[in-house]
Amino acid sequence: MTKTALGSHPFLLGFEQLERLVERTAKSGNEGYPPYNIEQSGDRSYRITLAVAGFAEEDLSITVEDRQLVIRGRQGDDEGERIFLHRGIAARQFQRSFVLADGVEVTGAKMENGLLHVDLEHAVPETIVQTIQINQS
């Protein structure tokens, strides 16, 4: 039996981009930091919460490009200002990526008690019925 690519299945016309999306998601490079939750906050709304203790709002960036939500964190380097006797809190940068479905929009973000909340809304798609005329040769 031969393996068929998702985009080349005869019933899935125009879904080649979905296959690329799945591949991109599989190799997004997300390690385990920072930990996060994804919750459904309404019928068509969601919230992603990341534990970003130690990061200020200006240390974080949130972008959406090509249906991919990317959250990055980078803390400023203050090595010369403080002398640590023990350093158990890592000051490292991170990048978390989430692939968004068509119609999902980021509606807002806020920081609260060391947690970054990113709110998402899935728009209700319009039902479109199209009648195709059959032309005579």
Short mmCIF file of N, CA, C and O in Angstrom, two decimals:
data_model
loop_
_atom_site.label_atom_id
_atom_site.label_comp_id
_atom_site.label_asym_id
_atom_site.label_seq_id
_atom_site.Cartn_x
_atom_site.Cartn_y
_atom_site.Cartn_z
N MET A 1 0.85 -1.18 0.00
CA MET A 1 0.00 0.00 0.00
C MET A 1 0.89 1.24 0.00
O MET A 1 1.83 1.33 0.77
N THR A 2 0.59 2.20 -0.85
CA THR A 2 1.39 3.41 -0.92
C THR A 2 0.79 4.48 -0.02
O THR A 2 -0.42 4.55 0.17
N LYS A 3 1.66 5.31 0.52
CA LYS A 3 1.21 6.40 1.38
C LYS A 3 0.86 7.60 0.51
O LYS A 3 1.64 8.02 -0.32
N THR A 4 -0.33 8.13 0.70
CA THR A 4 -0.79 9.27 -0.07
C THR A 4 -0.71 10.51 0.78
O THR A 4 -1.11 10.51 1.95
N ALA A 5 -0.18 11.58 0.21
CA ALA A 5 -0.12 12.84 0.94
C ALA A 5 -1.53 13.39 1.09
O ALA A 5 -2.39 13.19 0.23
N LEU A 6 -1.76 14.11 2.18
CA LEU A 6 -3.09 14.64 2.46
C LEU A 6 -3.60 15.51 1.33
O LEU A 6 -4.73 15.38 0.90
N GLY A 7 -2.77 16.39 0.83
CA GLY A 7 -3.18 17.31 -0.22
C GLY A 7 -3.41 16.65 -1.56
O GLY A 7 -4.01 17.24 -2.46
N SER A 8 -2.98 15.42 -1.74
CA SER A 8 -3.14 14.77 -3.04
C SER A 8 -4.32 13.79 -3.07
O SER A 8 -4.52 13.11 -4.06
N HIS A 9 -5.08 13.70 -2.00
CA HIS A 9 -6.25 12.83 -1.98
C HIS A 9 -7.30 13.41 -2.92
O HIS A 9 -7.54 14.62 -2.92
N PRO A 10 -7.96 12.60 -3.74
CA PRO A 10 -8.87 13.14 -4.76
C PRO A 10 -10.09 13.88 -4.20
O PRO A 10 -10.68 14.69 -4.89
N PHE A 11 -10.49 13.63 -2.96
CA PHE A 11 -11.64 14.31 -2.40
C PHE A 11 -11.28 15.60 -1.68
O PHE A 11 -12.15 16.32 -1.23
N LEU A 12 -10.01 15.89 -1.52
CA LEU A 12 -9.57 17.07 -0.80
C LEU A 12 -8.92 18.05 -1.77
O LEU A 12 -7.72 18.28 -1.75
N LEU A 13 -9.72 18.65 -2.62
CA LEU A 13 -9.22 19.59 -3.62
C LEU A 13 -8.90 20.93 -2.97
O LEU A 13 -9.72 21.50 -2.26
N GLY A 14 -7.70 21.41 -3.19
CA GLY A 14 -7.29 22.71 -2.67
C GLY A 14 -6.83 22.69 -1.22
O GLY A 14 -6.70 23.74 -0.60
N PHE A 15 -6.58 21.52 -0.64
CA PHE A 15 -6.16 21.43 0.75
C PHE A 15 -4.65 21.25 0.91
O PHE A 15 -4.18 20.84 1.96
N GLU A 16 -3.88 21.56 -0.13
CA GLU A 16 -2.43 21.41 -0.05
C GLU A 16 -1.86 22.28 1.07
O GLU A 16 -0.91 21.91 1.74
N GLN A 17 -2.47 23.45 1.26
CA GLN A 17 -2.00 24.36 2.30
C GLN A 17 -2.20 23.76 3.69
O GLN A 17 -1.40 23.98 4.59
N LEU A 18 -3.24 22.95 3.87
CA LEU A 18 -3.47 22.29 5.15
C LEU A 18 -2.32 21.36 5.49
O LEU A 18 -1.87 21.30 6.64
N GLU A 19 -1.83 20.64 4.50
CA GLU A 19 -0.70 19.75 4.74
C GLU A 19 0.54 20.53 5.17
O GLU A 19 1.24 20.14 6.09
N ARG A 20 0.79 21.66 4.52
CA ARG A 20 1.93 22.50 4.91
C ARG A 20 1.74 23.04 6.32
O ARG A 20 2.69 23.15 7.09
N LEU A 21 0.51 23.36 6.67
CA LEU A 21 0.19 23.86 8.00
C LEU A 21 0.47 22.80 9.07
O LEU A 21 1.04 23.09 10.12
N VAL A 22 0.10 21.57 8.80
CA VAL A 22 0.35 20.47 9.74
C VAL A 22 1.86 20.26 9.90
O VAL A 22 2.36 20.07 11.01
N GLU A 23 2.60 20.29 8.81
CA GLU A 23 4.05 20.13 8.89
C GLU A 23 4.69 21.26 9.69
O GLU A 23 5.58 21.04 10.49
N ARG A 24 4.23 22.51 9.46
CA ARG A 24 4.78 23.65 10.18
C ARG A 24 4.49 23.55 11.67
O ARG A 24 5.32 23.87 12.51
N THR A 25 3.30 23.07 12.02
CA THR A 25 2.93 22.91 13.42
C THR A 25 3.80 21.84 14.09
O THR A 25 4.24 22.01 15.22
N ALA A 26 4.06 20.76 13.39
CA ALA A 26 4.85 19.66 13.95
C ALA A 26 6.28 20.08 14.25
O ALA A 26 6.89 19.58 15.20
N LYS A 27 6.83 21.00 13.49
CA LYS A 27 8.22 21.40 13.71
C LYS A 27 8.34 22.83 14.20
O LYS A 27 9.30 23.52 13.91
N SER A 28 7.35 23.29 14.98
CA SER A 28 7.38 24.67 15.46
C SER A 28 8.44 24.92 16.52
O SER A 28 8.73 26.05 16.86
N GLY A 29 9.03 23.86 17.06
CA GLY A 29 10.14 24.03 17.99
C GLY A 29 9.73 24.42 19.39
O GLY A 29 10.52 24.95 20.15
N ASN A 30 8.49 24.21 19.74
CA ASN A 30 8.04 24.55 21.09
C ASN A 30 8.59 23.55 22.08
O ASN A 30 8.30 22.38 22.03
N GLU A 31 9.42 24.03 22.99
CA GLU A 31 9.89 23.17 24.07
C GLU A 31 8.86 23.26 25.18
O GLU A 31 7.72 23.55 24.92
N GLY A 32 9.20 22.99 26.39
CA GLY A 32 8.23 23.01 27.47
C GLY A 32 8.13 24.33 28.20
O GLY A 32 7.45 24.41 29.22
N TYR A 33 8.80 25.37 27.73
CA TYR A 33 8.84 26.65 28.44
C TYR A 33 8.33 27.77 27.56
O TYR A 33 8.72 27.83 26.39
N PRO A 34 7.51 28.63 28.03
CA PRO A 34 6.85 28.60 29.32
C PRO A 34 5.61 27.70 29.28
O PRO A 34 5.06 27.47 28.20
N PRO A 35 5.19 27.22 30.42
CA PRO A 35 3.97 26.41 30.43
C PRO A 35 2.76 27.26 30.05
O PRO A 35 2.77 28.47 30.25
N TYR A 36 1.75 26.61 29.49
CA TYR A 36 0.58 27.36 29.05
C TYR A 36 -0.68 26.52 29.20
O TYR A 36 -0.63 25.30 29.29
N ASN A 37 -1.81 27.19 29.19
CA ASN A 37 -3.14 26.58 29.18
C ASN A 37 -3.89 27.10 27.97
O ASN A 37 -3.70 28.24 27.56
N ILE A 38 -4.77 26.28 27.43
CA ILE A 38 -5.72 26.73 26.42
C ILE A 38 -7.09 26.35 26.94
O ILE A 38 -7.33 25.19 27.28
N GLU A 39 -7.97 27.34 27.04
CA GLU A 39 -9.30 27.06 27.56
C GLU A 39 -10.37 27.66 26.64
O GLU A 39 -10.10 28.65 25.95
N GLN A 40 -11.52 27.04 26.64
CA GLN A 40 -12.64 27.58 25.90
C GLN A 40 -13.40 28.47 26.86
O GLN A 40 -13.89 28.03 27.90
N SER A 41 -13.51 29.75 26.52
CA SER A 41 -14.14 30.70 27.42
C SER A 41 -15.56 31.06 27.00
O SER A 41 -16.24 31.80 27.70
N GLY A 42 -16.02 30.55 25.88
CA GLY A 42 -17.38 30.77 25.39
C GLY A 42 -17.65 29.81 24.24
O GLY A 42 -16.82 28.95 23.94
N ASP A 43 -18.81 29.96 23.61
CA ASP A 43 -19.15 29.08 22.50
C ASP A 43 -18.13 29.15 21.37
O ASP A 43 -17.79 28.14 20.77
N ARG A 44 -17.65 30.36 21.07
CA ARG A 44 -16.71 30.53 19.98
C ARG A 44 -15.51 31.37 20.40
O ARG A 44 -14.90 32.05 19.59
N SER A 45 -15.18 31.34 21.68
CA SER A 45 -14.04 32.12 22.16
C SER A 45 -13.11 31.23 22.99
O SER A 45 -13.55 30.28 23.63
N TYR A 46 -11.84 31.59 22.94
CA TYR A 46 -10.80 30.80 23.59
C TYR A 46 -9.82 31.74 24.29
O TYR A 46 -9.75 32.93 23.96
N ARG A 47 -9.06 31.19 25.22
CA ARG A 47 -8.02 31.97 25.89
C ARG A 47 -6.79 31.09 26.03
O ARG A 47 -6.87 29.96 26.51
N ILE A 48 -5.67 31.65 25.61
CA ILE A 48 -4.36 31.01 25.83
C ILE A 48 -3.71 31.78 26.97
O ILE A 48 -3.62 33.01 26.93
N THR A 49 -3.27 31.07 27.99
CA THR A 49 -2.61 31.68 29.14
C THR A 49 -1.21 31.11 29.27
O THR A 49 -1.05 29.89 29.35
N LEU A 50 -0.22 31.99 29.29
CA LEU A 50 1.18 31.59 29.45
C LEU A 50 1.70 32.09 30.79
O LEU A 50 1.41 33.24 31.17
N ALA A 51 2.46 31.25 31.49
CA ALA A 51 3.08 31.66 32.75
C ALA A 51 4.38 32.37 32.41
O ALA A 51 5.36 31.75 32.00
N VAL A 52 4.38 33.70 32.55
CA VAL A 52 5.53 34.51 32.15
C VAL A 52 6.06 35.33 33.33
O VAL A 52 6.38 36.51 33.19
N ALA A 53 6.15 34.69 34.50
CA ALA A 53 6.64 35.39 35.69
C ALA A 53 8.05 35.93 35.42
O ALA A 53 8.90 35.25 34.85
N GLY A 54 8.28 37.17 35.81
CA GLY A 54 9.58 37.80 35.62
C GLY A 54 9.67 38.61 34.34
O GLY A 54 10.62 39.36 34.15
N PHE A 55 8.71 38.46 33.44
CA PHE A 55 8.70 39.23 32.20
C PHE A 55 7.79 40.45 32.37
O PHE A 55 6.68 40.34 32.89
N ALA A 56 8.25 41.59 31.89
CA ALA A 56 7.42 42.79 31.86
C ALA A 56 6.70 42.83 30.51
O ALA A 56 7.08 42.12 29.57
N GLU A 57 5.69 43.67 30.40
CA GLU A 57 4.94 43.76 29.15
C GLU A 57 5.86 44.12 27.98
O GLU A 57 5.69 43.61 26.88
N GLU A 58 6.83 45.00 28.22
CA GLU A 58 7.74 45.41 27.14
C GLU A 58 8.72 44.30 26.74
O GLU A 58 9.38 44.40 25.71
N ASP A 59 8.82 43.24 27.54
CA ASP A 59 9.68 42.09 27.21
C ASP A 59 8.97 41.09 26.30
O ASP A 59 9.59 40.14 25.83
N LEU A 60 7.67 41.28 26.08
CA LEU A 60 6.86 40.31 25.33
C LEU A 60 6.39 40.91 24.01
O LEU A 60 6.14 42.11 23.92
N SER A 61 6.27 40.05 23.00
CA SER A 61 5.68 40.48 21.74
C SER A 61 4.73 39.39 21.26
O SER A 61 4.99 38.20 21.42
N ILE A 62 3.62 39.83 20.67
CA ILE A 62 2.60 38.93 20.15
C ILE A 62 2.36 39.32 18.70
O ILE A 62 2.02 40.47 18.42
N THR A 63 2.55 38.37 17.78
CA THR A 63 2.32 38.64 16.37
C THR A 63 1.49 37.52 15.76
O THR A 63 1.50 36.39 16.25
N VAL A 64 0.77 37.86 14.70
CA VAL A 64 0.03 36.86 13.91
C VAL A 64 0.47 37.04 12.47
O VAL A 64 0.39 38.14 11.92
N GLU A 65 0.98 35.97 11.90
CA GLU A 65 1.42 36.01 10.52
C GLU A 65 1.07 34.69 9.86
O GLU A 65 1.46 33.63 10.36
N ASP A 66 0.34 34.77 8.77
CA ASP A 66 -0.02 33.58 8.00
C ASP A 66 -0.70 32.53 8.89
O ASP A 66 -0.29 31.38 8.94
N ARG A 67 -1.71 32.98 9.66
CA ARG A 67 -2.50 32.11 10.54
C ARG A 67 -1.68 31.46 11.65
O ARG A 67 -2.05 30.43 12.17
N GLN A 68 -0.56 32.04 12.00
CA GLN A 68 0.25 31.50 13.09
C GLN A 68 0.44 32.60 14.14
O GLN A 68 0.98 33.66 13.86
N LEU A 69 -0.03 32.30 15.36
CA LEU A 69 0.14 33.20 16.49
C LEU A 69 1.49 32.89 17.11
O LEU A 69 1.77 31.74 17.48
N VAL A 70 2.35 33.91 17.23
CA VAL A 70 3.69 33.73 17.79
C VAL A 70 3.84 34.66 18.98
O VAL A 70 3.64 35.88 18.86
N ILE A 71 4.18 34.09 20.13
CA ILE A 71 4.40 34.86 21.35
C ILE A 71 5.86 34.70 21.71
O ILE A 71 6.35 33.58 21.88
N ARG A 72 6.57 35.84 21.83
CA ARG A 72 8.00 35.82 22.14
C ARG A 72 8.26 36.59 23.42
O ARG A 72 7.59 37.59 23.69
N GLY A 73 9.22 36.11 24.17
CA GLY A 73 9.64 36.80 25.37
C GLY A 73 11.14 36.91 25.42
O GLY A 73 11.85 35.94 25.14
N ARG A 74 11.62 38.11 25.74
CA ARG A 74 13.07 38.33 25.86
C ARG A 74 13.29 39.37 26.94
O ARG A 74 12.84 40.51 26.82
N GLN A 75 13.98 38.96 27.98
CA GLN A 75 14.25 39.88 29.09
C GLN A 75 15.53 40.64 28.82
O GLN A 75 16.47 40.12 28.22
N GLY A 76 15.55 41.88 29.32
CA GLY A 76 16.75 42.69 29.18
C GLY A 76 17.89 42.12 30.00
O GLY A 76 17.68 41.43 31.01
N ASP A 77 19.09 42.41 29.57
CA ASP A 77 20.27 41.90 30.25
C ASP A 77 20.71 42.89 31.31
O ASP A 77 21.14 44.00 31.00
N ASP A 78 20.57 42.52 32.59
CA ASP A 78 20.96 43.40 33.68
C ASP A 78 22.05 42.76 34.55
O ASP A 78 22.10 42.94 35.75
N GLU A 79 22.92 41.99 33.91
CA GLU A 79 23.97 41.27 34.64
C GLU A 79 24.86 42.21 35.45
O GLU A 79 25.27 41.88 36.54
N GLY A 80 25.17 43.38 34.93
CA GLY A 80 26.09 44.28 35.62
C GLY A 80 25.48 45.00 36.79
O GLY A 80 26.20 45.53 37.63
N GLU A 81 24.16 45.02 36.89
CA GLU A 81 23.49 45.79 37.94
C GLU A 81 23.35 45.02 39.25
O GLU A 81 23.32 45.63 40.30
N ARG A 82 23.25 43.70 39.18
CA ARG A 82 23.01 42.91 40.40
C ARG A 82 24.07 41.83 40.55
O ARG A 82 24.58 41.31 39.56
N ILE A 83 24.34 41.49 41.80
CA ILE A 83 25.26 40.39 42.09
C ILE A 83 24.44 39.27 42.70
O ILE A 83 23.86 39.42 43.78
N PHE A 84 24.38 38.14 42.03
CA PHE A 84 23.59 37.00 42.50
C PHE A 84 24.47 36.08 43.36
O PHE A 84 25.56 35.71 42.96
N LEU A 85 23.99 35.72 44.53
CA LEU A 85 24.62 34.70 45.34
C LEU A 85 24.11 33.32 44.94
O LEU A 85 24.80 32.33 45.08
N HIS A 86 22.88 33.29 44.46
CA HIS A 86 22.28 32.08 43.88
C HIS A 86 21.31 32.55 42.81
O HIS A 86 20.53 33.48 43.03
N ARG A 87 21.35 31.90 41.66
CA ARG A 87 20.42 32.27 40.58
C ARG A 87 19.64 31.04 40.16
O ARG A 87 20.13 30.22 39.38
N GLY A 88 18.45 30.90 40.69
CA GLY A 88 17.60 29.76 40.38
C GLY A 88 16.48 30.11 39.42
O GLY A 88 15.81 29.23 38.90
N ILE A 89 16.27 31.40 39.18
CA ILE A 89 15.24 31.83 38.24
C ILE A 89 15.92 32.15 36.92
O ILE A 89 16.72 33.07 36.83
N ALA A 90 15.60 31.35 35.92
CA ALA A 90 16.24 31.52 34.62
C ALA A 90 15.69 32.76 33.92
O ALA A 90 14.50 33.01 33.93
N ALA A 91 16.58 33.52 33.34
CA ALA A 91 16.20 34.68 32.53
C ALA A 91 16.49 34.31 31.08
O ALA A 91 17.51 34.67 30.52
N ARG A 92 15.60 33.53 30.50
CA ARG A 92 15.84 33.08 29.14
C ARG A 92 14.72 33.55 28.23
O ARG A 92 13.64 33.88 28.66
N GLN A 93 15.04 33.58 26.97
CA GLN A 93 14.03 33.98 26.00
C GLN A 93 13.22 32.76 25.58
O GLN A 93 13.64 31.63 25.76
N PHE A 94 12.05 33.02 25.01
CA PHE A 94 11.20 31.92 24.56
C PHE A 94 10.42 32.35 23.33
O PHE A 94 10.31 33.54 23.02
N GLN A 95 9.90 31.35 22.64
CA GLN A 95 8.98 31.56 21.54
C GLN A 95 7.97 30.43 21.55
O GLN A 95 8.35 29.27 21.54
N ARG A 96 6.69 30.78 21.59
CA ARG A 96 5.60 29.80 21.53
C ARG A 96 4.78 30.10 20.29
O ARG A 96 4.43 31.26 20.04
N SER A 97 4.46 29.07 19.53
CA SER A 97 3.68 29.25 18.30
C SER A 97 2.40 28.43 18.38
O SER A 97 2.41 27.30 18.86
N PHE A 98 1.32 29.01 17.86
CA PHE A 98 0.03 28.35 17.80
C PHE A 98 -0.54 28.60 16.41
O PHE A 98 -0.59 29.75 15.96
N VAL A 99 -0.97 27.55 15.73
CA VAL A 99 -1.58 27.69 14.42
C VAL A 99 -3.07 27.96 14.62
O VAL A 99 -3.74 27.23 15.34
N LEU A 100 -3.56 29.01 13.96
CA LEU A 100 -4.96 29.41 14.10
C LEU A 100 -5.77 28.92 12.90
O LEU A 100 -5.30 29.00 11.76
N ALA A 101 -6.96 28.46 13.14
CA ALA A 101 -7.86 28.05 12.07
C ALA A 101 -8.38 29.28 11.34
O ALA A 101 -8.32 30.41 11.86
N ASP A 102 -8.88 29.08 10.13
CA ASP A 102 -9.49 30.18 9.39
C ASP A 102 -10.62 30.77 10.21
O ASP A 102 -11.41 30.05 10.81
N GLY A 103 -10.67 32.08 10.27
CA GLY A 103 -11.74 32.76 11.00
C GLY A 103 -11.44 33.02 12.46
O GLY A 103 -12.21 33.69 13.14
N VAL A 104 -10.31 32.53 12.98
CA VAL A 104 -9.95 32.79 14.38
C VAL A 104 -9.12 34.06 14.42
O VAL A 104 -8.12 34.19 13.72
N GLU A 105 -9.56 35.01 15.24
CA GLU A 105 -8.89 36.30 15.37
C GLU A 105 -8.47 36.52 16.81
O GLU A 105 -9.16 36.11 17.74
N VAL A 106 -7.34 37.19 17.01
CA VAL A 106 -6.90 37.59 18.34
C VAL A 106 -7.66 38.85 18.70
O VAL A 106 -7.62 39.83 17.96
N THR A 107 -8.38 38.81 19.82
CA THR A 107 -9.20 39.96 20.22
C THR A 107 -8.56 40.80 21.31
O THR A 107 -9.01 41.91 21.56
N GLY A 108 -7.52 40.30 21.95
CA GLY A 108 -6.86 41.09 22.98
C GLY A 108 -5.86 40.28 23.76
O GLY A 108 -5.81 39.05 23.65
N ALA A 109 -5.06 40.99 24.56
CA ALA A 109 -4.07 40.35 25.43
C ALA A 109 -3.89 41.22 26.66
O ALA A 109 -3.99 42.45 26.58
N LYS A 110 -3.67 40.56 27.80
CA LYS A 110 -3.41 41.32 29.02
C LYS A 110 -2.52 40.51 29.96
O LYS A 110 -2.50 39.28 29.92
N MET A 111 -1.79 41.25 30.79
CA MET A 111 -0.93 40.65 31.82
C MET A 111 -1.67 40.74 33.15
O MET A 111 -2.28 41.76 33.45
N GLU A 112 -1.57 39.65 33.94
CA GLU A 112 -2.24 39.62 35.23
C GLU A 112 -1.54 38.62 36.13
O GLU A 112 -1.52 37.43 35.83
N ASN A 113 -0.92 39.11 37.20
CA ASN A 113 -0.27 38.25 38.20
C ASN A 113 0.76 37.29 37.59
O ASN A 113 0.78 36.11 37.93
N GLY A 114 1.58 37.76 36.67
CA GLY A 114 2.60 36.91 36.06
C GLY A 114 2.09 35.99 34.98
O GLY A 114 2.81 35.11 34.52
N LEU A 115 0.84 36.19 34.56
CA LEU A 115 0.25 35.38 33.49
C LEU A 115 -0.10 36.29 32.31
O LEU A 115 -0.65 37.38 32.49
N LEU A 116 0.21 35.82 31.11
CA LEU A 116 -0.18 36.53 29.90
C LEU A 116 -1.40 35.83 29.32
O LEU A 116 -1.35 34.63 29.04
N HIS A 117 -2.50 36.56 29.19
CA HIS A 117 -3.73 36.02 28.63
C HIS A 117 -3.90 36.56 27.22
O HIS A 117 -3.87 37.77 27.01
N VAL A 118 -4.08 35.67 26.25
CA VAL A 118 -4.35 36.05 24.87
C VAL A 118 -5.73 35.51 24.53
O VAL A 118 -5.96 34.30 24.58
N ASP A 119 -6.65 36.42 24.20
CA ASP A 119 -8.03 36.04 23.91
C ASP A 119 -8.23 35.91 22.40
O ASP A 119 -7.74 36.75 21.62
N LEU A 120 -8.99 34.88 22.02
CA LEU A 120 -9.26 34.59 20.62
C LEU A 120 -10.75 34.43 20.41
O LEU A 120 -11.46 33.98 21.31
N GLU A 121 -11.21 34.77 19.23
CA GLU A 121 -12.61 34.63 18.87
C GLU A 121 -12.70 33.95 17.50
O GLU A 121 -11.97 34.30 16.58
N HIS A 122 -13.59 32.97 17.40
CA HIS A 122 -13.80 32.28 16.13
C HIS A 122 -15.08 32.83 15.52
O HIS A 122 -16.17 32.61 16.06
N ALA A 123 -14.95 33.55 14.40
CA ALA A 123 -16.11 34.16 13.76
C ALA A 123 -17.01 33.09 13.15
O ALA A 123 -16.53 32.07 12.66
N VAL A 124 -18.30 33.35 13.17
CA VAL A 124 -19.26 32.42 12.58
C VAL A 124 -19.19 32.60 11.06
O VAL A 124 -19.41 33.70 10.56
N PRO A 125 -18.86 31.53 10.34
CA PRO A 125 -18.77 31.67 8.89
C PRO A 125 -20.15 31.81 8.26
O PRO A 125 -21.13 31.25 8.75
N GLU A 126 -20.20 32.62 7.20
CA GLU A 126 -21.46 32.78 6.48
C GLU A 126 -21.72 31.54 5.64
O GLU A 126 -20.81 30.96 5.06
N THR A 127 -22.98 31.14 5.59
CA THR A 127 -23.37 30.03 4.74
C THR A 127 -23.64 30.58 3.35
O THR A 127 -24.49 31.46 3.17
N ILE A 128 -22.89 30.09 2.37
CA ILE A 128 -23.03 30.56 1.00
C ILE A 128 -23.48 29.40 0.14
O ILE A 128 -22.86 28.35 0.12
N VAL A 129 -24.60 29.62 -0.54
CA VAL A 129 -25.11 28.62 -1.49
C VAL A 129 -24.96 29.23 -2.88
O VAL A 129 -25.42 30.35 -3.12
N GLN A 130 -24.29 28.51 -3.74
CA GLN A 130 -24.04 29.01 -5.09
C GLN A 130 -24.62 28.03 -6.10
O GLN A 130 -24.37 26.82 -6.00
N THR A 131 -25.39 28.52 -7.03
CA THR A 131 -25.96 27.69 -8.08
C THR A 131 -25.10 27.85 -9.33
O THR A 131 -24.83 28.96 -9.76
N ILE A 132 -24.70 26.74 -9.89
CA ILE A 132 -23.85 26.74 -11.08
C ILE A 132 -24.70 26.38 -12.29
O ILE A 132 -25.38 25.35 -12.29
N GLN A 133 -24.68 27.24 -13.28
CA GLN A 133 -25.42 27.00 -14.51
C GLN A 133 -24.66 26.02 -15.38
O GLN A 133 -23.43 26.07 -15.48
N ILE A 134 -25.38 25.13 -16.04
CA ILE A 134 -24.77 24.19 -16.98
C ILE A 134 -24.91 24.78 -18.37
O ILE A 134 -26.03 25.05 -18.83
N ASN A 135 -23.80 25.03 -19.02
CA ASN A 135 -23.79 25.62 -20.36
C ASN A 135 -23.97 24.57 -21.43
O ASN A 135 -23.47 23.46 -21.32
N GLN A 136 -24.67 24.93 -22.47
CA GLN A 136 -24.83 24.07 -23.63
C GLN A 136 -23.62 24.24 -24.55
O GLN A 136 -23.15 25.35 -24.73
N SER A 137 -23.16 23.17 -25.15
CA SER A 137 -21.99 23.24 -26.04
C SER A 137 -22.37 23.81 -27.38
O SER A 137 -23.38 23.69 -27.93
#
